[in-house]
Every structure is written in structure tokens, then in C-alpha cells.
CSV table of C-alpha atoms in Angstrom, one decimal:
chain,number,residue,atom,x,y,z
A,3,MET,CA,-0.1,0.1,-0.4
A,4,SER,CA,1.3,3.3,-1.0
A,5,THR,CA,1.7,5.9,1.9
A,6,VAL,CA,0.9,9.5,2.0
A,7,THR,CA,3.5,11.8,1.8
A,8,ASP,CA,3.8,16.2,1.5
A,9,ARG,CA,6.6,17.0,0.6
A,10,PRO,CA,8.3,20.2,-0.4
A,11,ASP,CA,7.3,23.2,-2.5
A,12,PHE,CA,8.4,22.8,-5.5
A,13,SER,CA,11.9,23.7,-7.6
A,14,ARG,CA,12.4,25.7,-10.2
A,15,ASP,CA,14.2,21.6,-11.4
A,16,ASP,CA,10.2,20.9,-11.7
A,17,LEU,CA,8.4,22.9,-13.7
A,18,PRO,CA,9.0,21.9,-16.5
A,19,GLY,CA,7.1,18.4,-15.2
A,20,LEU,CA,4.5,20.6,-13.2
A,21,LEU,CA,4.1,22.7,-16.7
A,22,ALA,CA,3.2,19.7,-19.1
A,23,ALA,CA,1.2,18.4,-16.0
A,24,VAL,CA,-1.1,21.4,-16.4
A,25,VAL,CA,-0.5,21.8,-20.5
A,26,VAL,CA,-1.8,18.1,-20.4
A,27,CYS,CA,-5.0,19.0,-19.0
A,28,GLU,CA,-6.2,22.6,-19.6
A,29,LEU,CA,-5.9,20.6,-23.6
A,30,ALA,CA,-8.0,18.5,-22.3
A,31,GLY,CA,-11.2,21.1,-22.0
A,32,VAL,CA,-9.4,23.3,-25.3
A,33,VAL,CA,-9.6,20.6,-27.1
A,34,PRO,CA,-12.9,18.9,-27.3
A,35,ALA,CA,-14.2,22.9,-26.3
A,36,PHE,CA,-12.5,24.0,-29.9
A,37,LEU,CA,-14.2,20.7,-32.3
A,38,THR,CA,-17.7,21.9,-30.5
A,39,ALA,CA,-17.7,25.8,-30.2
A,40,ASP,CA,-20.3,25.8,-33.0
A,41,ASP,CA,-22.6,24.1,-31.4
A,42,VAL,CA,-22.3,25.9,-28.0
A,43,SER,CA,-23.1,29.9,-30.1
A,44,GLY,CA,-25.7,27.7,-31.7
A,45,TRP,CA,-27.8,24.9,-30.5
A,46,TYR,CA,-27.0,25.2,-27.1
A,47,THR,CA,-28.0,28.8,-27.1
A,48,THR,CA,-31.7,27.6,-28.3
A,49,VAL,CA,-32.2,25.2,-25.5
A,50,GLN,CA,-34.6,25.7,-22.7
A,51,GLN,CA,-32.2,25.7,-19.5
A,52,PRO,CA,-32.3,26.3,-15.6
A,53,ALA,CA,-33.1,30.1,-13.6
A,54,PHE,CA,-29.3,29.2,-11.9
A,55,THR,CA,-27.8,28.4,-15.6
A,56,PRO,CA,-24.5,30.7,-14.4
A,57,PRO,CA,-23.8,33.4,-17.6
A,58,ASN,CA,-21.8,32.1,-20.3
A,59,TRP,CA,-18.5,33.8,-19.7
A,60,VAL,CA,-18.1,31.4,-15.4
A,61,PHE,CA,-17.2,29.1,-17.9
A,62,GLY,CA,-13.8,29.7,-18.9
A,63,PRO,CA,-12.6,31.1,-15.7
A,64,VAL,CA,-13.6,28.4,-13.7
A,65,TRP,CA,-12.5,25.6,-16.0
A,66,THR,CA,-9.5,26.5,-16.4
A,67,THR,CA,-9.0,27.3,-13.1
A,68,LEU,CA,-9.9,23.5,-12.0
A,69,TYR,CA,-7.5,22.6,-15.1
A,70,LEU,CA,-4.8,24.0,-13.8
A,71,LEU,CA,-5.3,22.7,-9.8
A,72,MET,CA,-6.2,19.1,-11.7
A,73,GLY,CA,-2.5,19.9,-13.8
A,74,VAL,CA,-0.9,20.2,-10.1
A,75,ALA,CA,-2.9,17.7,-8.7
A,76,LEU,CA,-2.0,14.9,-11.4
A,77,TYR,CA,2.1,15.7,-10.9
A,78,LEU,CA,2.2,16.1,-7.6
A,79,VAL,CA,1.2,12.3,-7.4
A,80,TRP,CA,3.1,11.3,-10.3
A,81,ARG,CA,6.4,12.6,-8.5
A,82,GLY,CA,5.4,11.4,-5.6
A,83,GLU,CA,5.7,7.0,-6.1
A,84,ARG,CA,3.7,6.9,-9.3
A,85,ASP,CA,0.6,5.4,-8.6
A,86,ARG,CA,-0.5,3.6,-11.4
A,87,LEU,CA,-3.9,2.5,-9.8
A,88,ALA,CA,-3.9,6.5,-9.2
A,89,LEU,CA,-2.9,8.1,-12.6
A,90,GLY,CA,-4.7,5.2,-14.4
A,91,ALA,CA,-7.9,6.6,-12.3
A,92,PHE,CA,-7.1,10.3,-13.2
A,93,ALA,CA,-6.2,9.2,-17.2
A,94,VAL,CA,-9.7,7.8,-16.7
A,95,GLN,CA,-12.0,10.8,-15.5
A,96,LEU,CA,-9.8,13.3,-17.3
A,97,ALA,CA,-11.1,11.2,-20.8
A,98,LEU,CA,-14.7,11.1,-19.1
A,99,ASN,CA,-14.3,15.0,-18.7
A,100,ALA,CA,-13.5,15.6,-22.3
A,101,SER,CA,-15.7,13.0,-23.3
A,102,TRP,CA,-18.7,14.5,-21.5
A,103,THR,CA,-18.3,17.8,-24.0
A,104,LEU,CA,-18.5,16.3,-27.5
A,105,VAL,CA,-21.7,13.9,-26.1
A,106,PHE,CA,-23.0,17.2,-24.5
A,107,PHE,CA,-22.3,19.8,-26.9
A,108,GLY,CA,-21.6,17.7,-29.8
A,109,MET,CA,-24.0,15.5,-30.6
A,110,GLN,CA,-26.5,17.5,-29.1
A,111,TRP,CA,-27.0,14.7,-26.1
A,112,PRO,CA,-28.1,16.2,-23.5
A,113,ALA,CA,-29.2,12.5,-21.8
A,114,GLY,CA,-26.1,11.0,-23.0
A,115,GLY,CA,-23.9,14.2,-21.3
A,116,LEU,CA,-26.0,12.8,-18.1
A,117,ALA,CA,-24.8,9.4,-18.1
A,118,VAL,CA,-21.4,10.8,-19.2
A,119,ILE,CA,-21.0,13.1,-16.4
A,120,VAL,CA,-22.3,10.9,-13.3
A,121,ALA,CA,-19.5,8.6,-14.3
A,122,LEU,CA,-17.1,11.4,-14.5
A,123,LEU,CA,-18.7,11.8,-11.0
A,124,ALA,CA,-18.0,8.8,-9.2
A,125,ALA,CA,-14.7,8.8,-11.5
A,126,ILE,CA,-13.6,12.2,-9.6
A,127,VAL,CA,-14.1,10.5,-6.5
A,128,ALA,CA,-12.5,7.5,-7.0
A,129,THR,CA,-9.6,9.5,-8.3
A,130,ILE,CA,-9.5,11.9,-4.9
A,131,ALA,CA,-9.4,8.5,-2.5
A,132,LEU,CA,-6.7,7.1,-4.7
A,133,PHE,CA,-4.5,10.4,-5.0
A,134,SER,CA,-5.5,10.9,-1.0
A,135,ARG,CA,-3.1,7.5,-0.6
A,136,VAL,CA,-0.4,9.8,-2.0
A,137,ASP,CA,0.0,13.3,-1.5
A,138,ARG,CA,-3.1,14.7,0.9
A,139,ARG,CA,-2.8,17.7,-1.3
A,140,ALA,CA,-3.2,16.5,-4.6
A,141,ALA,CA,-6.6,15.0,-3.3
A,142,LEU,CA,-7.3,18.4,-1.8
A,143,LEU,CA,-6.7,19.8,-5.1
A,144,LEU,CA,-9.4,18.4,-6.7
A,145,VAL,CA,-12.4,18.8,-4.3
A,146,PRO,CA,-13.6,22.6,-6.3
A,147,TYR,CA,-12.7,20.2,-9.6
A,148,LEU,CA,-15.5,17.7,-8.0
A,149,ALA,CA,-18.1,20.3,-6.1
A,150,TRP,CA,-18.3,21.9,-9.7
A,151,VAL,CA,-18.7,19.2,-11.6
A,152,ALA,CA,-21.7,17.7,-9.1
A,153,PHE,CA,-23.1,21.6,-9.6
A,154,ALA,CA,-23.1,20.4,-13.4
A,155,THR,CA,-24.6,17.2,-13.0
A,156,VAL,CA,-27.5,19.1,-11.9
A,157,LEU,CA,-27.9,21.5,-14.3
A,158,ASN,CA,-27.2,18.5,-16.9
A,159,TYR,CA,-30.0,16.9,-15.1
A,160,GLU,CA,-32.3,20.1,-15.5
A,161,ILE,CA,-31.6,20.8,-19.0
A,162,TRP,CA,-32.4,17.6,-20.1
A,163,ARG,CA,-35.4,17.3,-17.6
A,164,LEU,CA,-36.6,20.5,-19.3
A,165,ASN,CA,-36.4,19.7,-23.4
């Protein structure tokens, strides 16, 4: 079983690895967003949305911040024990994250998006549990992501229900 480590702050030697981890996570958001941009500006504007839907300008800064936190968390586990199960869980949740955008916006399928986002929630919980065995900070960095995806799940459900 892995032991939890809380290593000291990053050094300059860590910077390339840290940047690579952040870029990988940011790309998981940017690429699907780019591929579905027309659907977001077209189809999504015609969908009935619940009153608690945030304004569109909120999503970019929130997701950019969440992907940054995810990248730092990934790096902490990668530079630690490189726990294969924890890294595998992270890869699964990252793939589900990218898939949700492609299903919900690209396929214009809120019901399919709901199925993906529920699986994503479970994968994030599993990732947090596995990351906590390696580095508590990495697990804590994923908590805002879990909270936002929980909110997004409710939003996705309401969009599916209303349409």
C-alpha cells in the first residue's frame, strides 16, 4: 500500500514537469471546446435552461482554473510514488471529462451527457480517494473540481428534464 507524502514546495527543476501536467489537463478542456464551439454558440443557445444556469462568461475562467488545479494534482502524484492505479483513475476521469463536452455539445445529447457526467463524478471521487493515499494536497486540489462537476450534473439533469 502507498504511503501518504507531503513533499516540500516545488523547485525550479520541477517546473517543466509541472507545466507539462498542467498543459495536458488544459488541453483536455481546450480541444473538445474547440471542436464543439459552433454547437455551443448555436444549438446550446436554443436549449431551455434552468434559472440557476451561470452566464456563459463564467465557464471559461472556472474551467481554466479547475484544469490548472488538476494539473498540479496530477504532477504531485506523478512526482511522488507514481501510483499506477491513482494515475489510471486520473486518466479515466480526464477522458470522461473530455467526452462529456463531445457528447453533450457535439452530439447535442443531454441524456447522453448526463450518463457521462454521472460516470465522471464517480471517477473523480475514486481519483480523490486514490490520490489521498499518495499526496493529500493532490486530493484536496481536486475537491473544487468535484464540487463544480456536481453542480454541472444538476445543471445537465435540469437541461435534459426541460428539453
